[in-house]
């Protein structure tokens, strides 16, 4: 193919077919000057880039709106989670998290090529997991991984209480195989996981056992029980499920949505939620949460009561 024909083929491949569609900027890798090549033909951009498959090598890394520590955090990437890298500028990488498509900037030093890392086999199901130098609780600790982090585990230790991972060992009680559903009680495992996080600090954009916001809490505990959930409360409200009528009793594990807020019911009356009022994860009467919203000027604060199963 000559150069003229090649250029024509490139323009045809990247041409728009009709008007540009509306899109959710939170989960669309398009920033004006650059876009994911998968969007070619759907959205215009001066340049398109192919994804470089990366993986988070740090215990966790905040995803920010712009590249810089002072900019707002929008989500968080956890150890072992994949990141679709599209551009690097200085110390910051721009792209999207593989598990929910959330777009933003993460520190370059937190990422490593997937080809240089082993595919994760387990994830941290306890509030945190310690990586020991040796398979012994009295051994030194290499690092701490928060709930939700993923790691590649190998053969068990001779005592059967630890799994080899990288240069250290993790206790079997702190992890579960990826894809396995956690069972903590006979009614609803997600609520039991959420209860483990009571007292964890509130962190805008956080979604780990070290700190989380309201929707980060819901996304993580649902994910640990095998339910893939989007990142933000409004996206979660649109998830498949059945709406619970306002005059019906709520059950353990039901979700209650408010303007820019969400929580999970511990029982018919109490709700577990990460919130900026208490600056931590708490379990408190749903009536108190509703009263607080009303005191701040929201007459009808409950937007939806949802049952996922």
Coordinates of C-alpha atoms in Angstrom, one line a residue:
X1 CA 0.0 0.0 0.0
X2 CA 1.4 3.4 -1.0
X3 CA 1.6 6.4 1.5
X4 CA -1.5 8.1 0.1
X5 CA -3.6 5.0 0.4
X6 CA -2.3 4.4 3.9
X7 CA -3.3 7.9 5.0
X8 CA -6.7 7.5 3.5
X9 CA -7.2 4.2 5.3
X10 CA -6.1 5.8 8.6
X11 CA -8.6 8.7 8.2
X12 CA -11.4 6.3 7.4
X13 CA -10.6 4.2 10.5
X14 CA -10.7 7.2 12.8
X15 CA -13.5 9.2 11.2
X16 CA -16.7 9.9 13.0
X17 CA -19.9 8.2 11.8
X18 CA -22.6 10.6 12.9
X19 CA -22.7 13.1 15.8
X20 CA -20.5 12.6 18.8
X21 CA -22.4 10.8 21.6
X22 CA -22.9 12.1 25.1
X23 CA -20.6 10.4 27.5
X24 CA -19.8 10.1 31.2
X25 CA -16.4 11.7 31.7
X26 CA -15.8 9.6 34.9
X27 CA -15.6 6.4 32.8
X28 CA -14.6 7.6 29.4
X29 CA -10.9 7.9 28.6
X30 CA -11.2 11.1 26.7
X31 CA -9.6 14.4 27.9
X32 CA -9.8 16.7 24.8
X33 CA -6.3 16.3 23.4
X34 CA -6.1 12.5 23.7
X35 CA -8.4 9.5 23.8
X36 CA -8.4 5.8 24.0
X37 CA -8.1 4.3 20.5
X38 CA -11.1 2.2 21.3
X39 CA -13.1 5.5 21.1
X40 CA -12.0 6.2 17.5
X41 CA -15.0 6.5 15.2
X42 CA -17.2 7.3 18.2
X43 CA -15.6 10.5 19.7
X44 CA -13.2 13.0 18.1
X45 CA -9.8 13.6 19.6
X46 CA -6.7 15.2 18.0
X47 CA -4.8 12.1 19.0
X48 CA -5.6 8.5 20.0
X49 CA -3.4 6.1 22.1
X50 CA -3.3 2.4 22.6
X51 CA -3.6 1.1 26.1
X52 CA -0.5 -0.1 27.9
X53 CA -1.5 -2.7 30.5
X54 CA -0.1 -1.8 33.9
X55 CA -0.7 -3.1 37.4
X56 CA -0.6 -1.3 40.8
X57 CA 2.6 -2.3 42.7
X58 CA 2.0 0.0 45.6
X59 CA -0.2 -1.0 48.5
X60 CA -2.7 1.6 47.1
X61 CA -2.6 4.8 45.0
X62 CA -5.2 7.6 44.8
X63 CA -6.7 8.4 41.4
X64 CA -6.9 12.1 40.9
X65 CA -8.7 14.5 38.5
X66 CA -5.4 16.0 37.4
X67 CA -1.8 15.1 37.8
X68 CA -0.7 16.4 41.2
X69 CA -1.0 15.6 44.8
X70 CA -3.0 18.7 45.5
X71 CA -5.8 17.8 43.1
X72 CA -9.1 16.2 44.1
X73 CA -9.1 12.4 44.5
X74 CA -11.8 10.7 42.5
X75 CA -11.1 7.0 43.3
X76 CA -8.3 4.7 44.4
X77 CA -6.3 2.0 42.8
X78 CA -5.4 -1.0 45.0
X79 CA -2.4 -3.3 45.0
X80 CA -2.7 -5.9 42.2
X81 CA -5.4 -4.0 40.3
X82 CA -4.9 -3.3 36.6
X83 CA -4.6 0.1 35.1
X84 CA -5.0 1.0 31.4
X85 CA -2.2 3.5 30.8
X86 CA -2.7 6.0 28.0
X87 CA -0.2 8.8 28.7
X88 CA 2.6 9.8 31.1
X89 CA 3.4 13.4 32.0
X90 CA 6.2 13.9 34.5
X91 CA 5.4 11.8 37.6
X92 CA 1.8 11.2 36.6
X93 CA 0.1 8.5 34.5
X94 CA -3.3 9.1 32.9
X95 CA -5.7 6.3 32.1
X96 CA -8.4 4.2 33.6
X97 CA -8.8 1.5 36.2
X98 CA -9.6 -1.8 34.6
X99 CA -12.2 -3.0 37.1
X100 CA -14.7 -0.1 36.8
X101 CA -13.3 2.1 34.0
X102 CA -12.8 5.1 36.3
X103 CA -10.5 7.7 34.6
X104 CA -7.8 9.8 36.2
X105 CA -4.2 10.3 37.1
X106 CA -2.1 8.0 39.4
X107 CA 1.6 8.4 40.3
X108 CA 3.8 6.6 37.8
X109 CA 5.9 5.0 40.6
X110 CA 2.8 3.1 41.8
X111 CA 2.5 1.2 38.5
X112 CA 4.4 -1.7 37.0
X113 CA 4.0 -3.4 33.6
X114 CA 1.7 -6.5 33.8
X115 CA 4.4 -8.4 32.0
X116 CA 6.8 -7.9 35.0
X117 CA 4.2 -9.0 37.6
X118 CA 2.4 -12.2 38.3
X119 CA -1.3 -12.4 37.8
X120 CA -3.1 -12.0 41.2
X121 CA -4.8 -15.2 42.5
X122 CA -6.1 -13.9 45.9
X123 CA -7.4 -10.7 47.4
X124 CA -7.4 -9.4 51.0
X125 CA -10.7 -10.1 52.6
X126 CA -9.7 -9.0 56.1
X127 CA -9.5 -5.3 57.0
X128 CA -5.8 -5.6 56.3
X129 CA -3.2 -8.2 55.7
X130 CA 0.4 -8.3 56.8
X131 CA 3.1 -9.7 54.5
X132 CA 5.7 -11.5 56.8
X133 CA 9.3 -12.2 55.9
X134 CA 8.9 -15.8 57.0
X135 CA 5.8 -18.0 57.5
X136 CA 5.7 -17.2 61.2
X137 CA 3.6 -14.6 63.2
X138 CA 6.7 -13.5 65.1
X139 CA 8.6 -12.8 61.9
X140 CA 9.3 -9.3 60.6
X141 CA 6.7 -7.6 58.5
X142 CA 7.5 -6.4 54.9
X143 CA 4.4 -4.5 54.2
X144 CA 0.7 -4.1 54.9
X145 CA -2.0 -4.4 52.3
X146 CA -5.6 -3.1 52.8
X147 CA -8.9 -4.9 52.3
X148 CA -9.6 -5.3 48.6
X149 CA -5.9 -5.5 47.5
X150 CA -5.0 -8.3 45.2
X151 CA -1.8 -10.4 45.3
X152 CA -0.3 -13.5 43.6
X153 CA 0.0 -16.4 46.0
X154 CA 1.9 -19.6 45.5
X155 CA 2.3 -22.8 47.5
X156 CA 1.3 -23.0 51.2
X157 CA 3.9 -23.1 53.9
X158 CA 4.6 -26.4 55.7
X159 CA 2.4 -25.5 58.6
X160 CA -0.4 -24.7 56.1
X161 CA -1.2 -21.3 57.8
X162 CA 0.6 -19.1 55.3
X163 CA 0.8 -18.7 51.5
X164 CA 4.0 -17.7 49.7
X165 CA 3.6 -14.4 47.9
X166 CA 6.5 -12.5 46.2
X167 CA 9.2 -12.2 48.8
X168 CA 7.0 -12.8 51.8
X169 CA 4.1 -14.8 53.3
X170 CA 0.5 -13.9 54.0
X171 CA -1.7 -15.6 56.5
X172 CA -4.5 -17.7 55.0
X173 CA -7.1 -16.1 57.2
X174 CA -6.5 -12.7 55.6
X175 CA -7.0 -13.6 52.0
X176 CA -9.5 -15.5 49.7
X177 CA -9.2 -16.8 46.2
X178 CA -10.3 -14.3 43.5
X179 CA -13.8 -15.2 42.4
X180 CA -14.7 -17.0 45.6
X181 CA -17.6 -15.6 47.6
X182 CA -17.0 -14.8 51.2
X183 CA -19.4 -16.4 53.7
X184 CA -19.4 -14.8 57.1
X185 CA -23.0 -15.5 58.2
X186 CA -26.0 -17.3 56.9
X187 CA -27.9 -14.2 55.8
X188 CA -25.8 -11.7 54.0
X189 CA -22.0 -11.7 53.7
X190 CA -21.8 -8.1 52.3
X191 CA -23.2 -6.6 55.5
X192 CA -20.8 -8.7 57.6
X193 CA -17.9 -7.4 55.6
X194 CA -19.2 -3.8 56.0
X195 CA -19.3 -4.4 59.7
X196 CA -15.6 -5.3 59.7
X197 CA -14.9 -1.7 58.5
X198 CA -16.8 0.1 61.3
X199 CA -14.4 2.7 62.6
X200 CA -12.4 2.9 59.4
X201 CA -11.7 6.6 58.6
X202 CA -13.7 8.5 56.0
X203 CA -11.6 9.3 52.9
X204 CA -13.0 11.0 49.9
X205 CA -12.2 8.8 46.9
X206 CA -11.0 5.9 49.1
X207 CA -12.1 2.4 48.6
X208 CA -9.9 0.3 50.8
X209 CA -9.8 -0.9 54.4
X210 CA -7.5 2.0 55.2
X211 CA -10.1 4.6 54.4
X212 CA -13.1 4.9 52.2
X213 CA -16.1 7.0 51.1
X214 CA -19.7 5.9 51.0
X215 CA -19.8 4.4 47.5
X216 CA -16.2 3.0 47.9
X217 CA -17.4 1.0 50.9
X218 CA -20.4 -0.4 48.9
X219 CA -18.3 -1.2 45.8
X220 CA -15.6 -3.0 47.8
X221 CA -17.9 -5.2 50.0
X222 CA -20.0 -6.1 47.0
X223 CA -16.9 -7.0 45.0
X224 CA -15.6 -9.3 47.8
X225 CA -18.9 -11.3 47.6
X226 CA -18.7 -11.6 43.8
X227 CA -20.9 -8.7 42.8
X228 CA -19.3 -6.3 40.3
X229 CA -20.4 -2.7 41.2
X230 CA -19.6 0.7 39.6
X231 CA -17.8 3.4 41.6
X232 CA -20.2 6.2 42.5
X233 CA -23.6 6.2 44.3
X234 CA -25.6 7.4 41.3
X235 CA -24.1 4.6 39.2
X236 CA -24.8 2.0 41.9
X237 CA -28.4 3.2 42.1
X238 CA -28.8 2.2 38.5
X239 CA -27.5 -1.3 39.1
X240 CA -29.9 -4.2 38.5
X241 CA -32.1 -5.0 41.5
X242 CA -35.5 -4.6 42.9
X243 CA -36.7 -1.4 44.5
X244 CA -38.0 -1.8 48.1
X245 CA -41.3 0.1 48.7
X246 CA -41.2 2.9 51.3
X247 CA -43.8 1.1 53.4
X248 CA -41.9 -2.3 53.2
X249 CA -39.5 -3.5 55.8
X250 CA -35.8 -3.3 55.0
X251 CA -33.5 -6.3 55.3
X252 CA -29.9 -6.8 56.1
X253 CA -27.8 -6.0 53.0
X254 CA -30.4 -3.6 51.4
X255 CA -29.0 -0.4 50.0
X256 CA -30.4 3.0 50.7
X257 CA -29.6 5.9 48.4
X258 CA -29.6 9.6 49.2
X259 CA -28.4 12.6 47.2
X260 CA -24.7 11.8 46.6
X261 CA -24.7 9.2 49.4
X262 CA -25.4 5.5 49.9
X263 CA -25.4 3.1 52.8
X264 CA -26.1 -0.6 53.6
X265 CA -28.6 -1.9 56.1
X266 CA -27.2 -3.9 59.0
X267 CA -30.8 -4.9 59.9
X268 CA -34.3 -3.3 59.4
X269 CA -33.4 -0.1 61.3
X270 CA -29.6 0.5 61.3
X271 CA -27.5 1.5 58.4
X272 CA -23.7 1.0 57.9
X273 CA -22.1 3.9 56.0
X274 CA -18.9 5.9 55.5
X275 CA -19.8 9.5 56.0
X276 CA -18.2 12.9 56.4
X277 CA -20.4 13.8 59.4
X278 CA -18.7 11.3 61.7
X279 CA -15.6 11.1 59.5
X280 CA -15.6 7.3 59.7
X281 CA -17.7 4.2 59.0
X282 CA -20.5 3.9 61.5
X283 CA -23.6 1.9 62.1
X284 CA -26.5 4.1 63.2
X285 CA -30.3 4.3 63.0
X286 CA -31.5 5.0 59.5
X287 CA -33.9 7.5 61.1
X288 CA -31.0 9.5 62.4
X289 CA -29.4 9.7 58.9
X290 CA -32.7 10.9 57.4
X291 CA -33.1 13.5 60.1
X292 CA -29.6 14.8 59.4
X293 CA -30.3 15.3 55.7
X294 CA -33.6 17.0 56.6
X295 CA -31.8 19.4 59.0
X296 CA -29.5 20.3 56.1
X297 CA -32.5 21.3 53.9
X298 CA -33.4 18.1 52.0
X299 CA -37.1 17.4 52.5
X300 CA -37.2 14.0 50.9
X301 CA -33.7 12.6 51.3
X302 CA -34.2 9.0 50.4
X303 CA -34.0 8.6 46.7
X304 CA -34.2 4.8 46.5
X305 CA -34.2 1.6 48.7
X306 CA -32.7 -1.2 46.7
X307 CA -32.4 -5.0 47.1
X308 CA -29.8 -6.6 44.9
X309 CA -30.7 -10.2 45.5

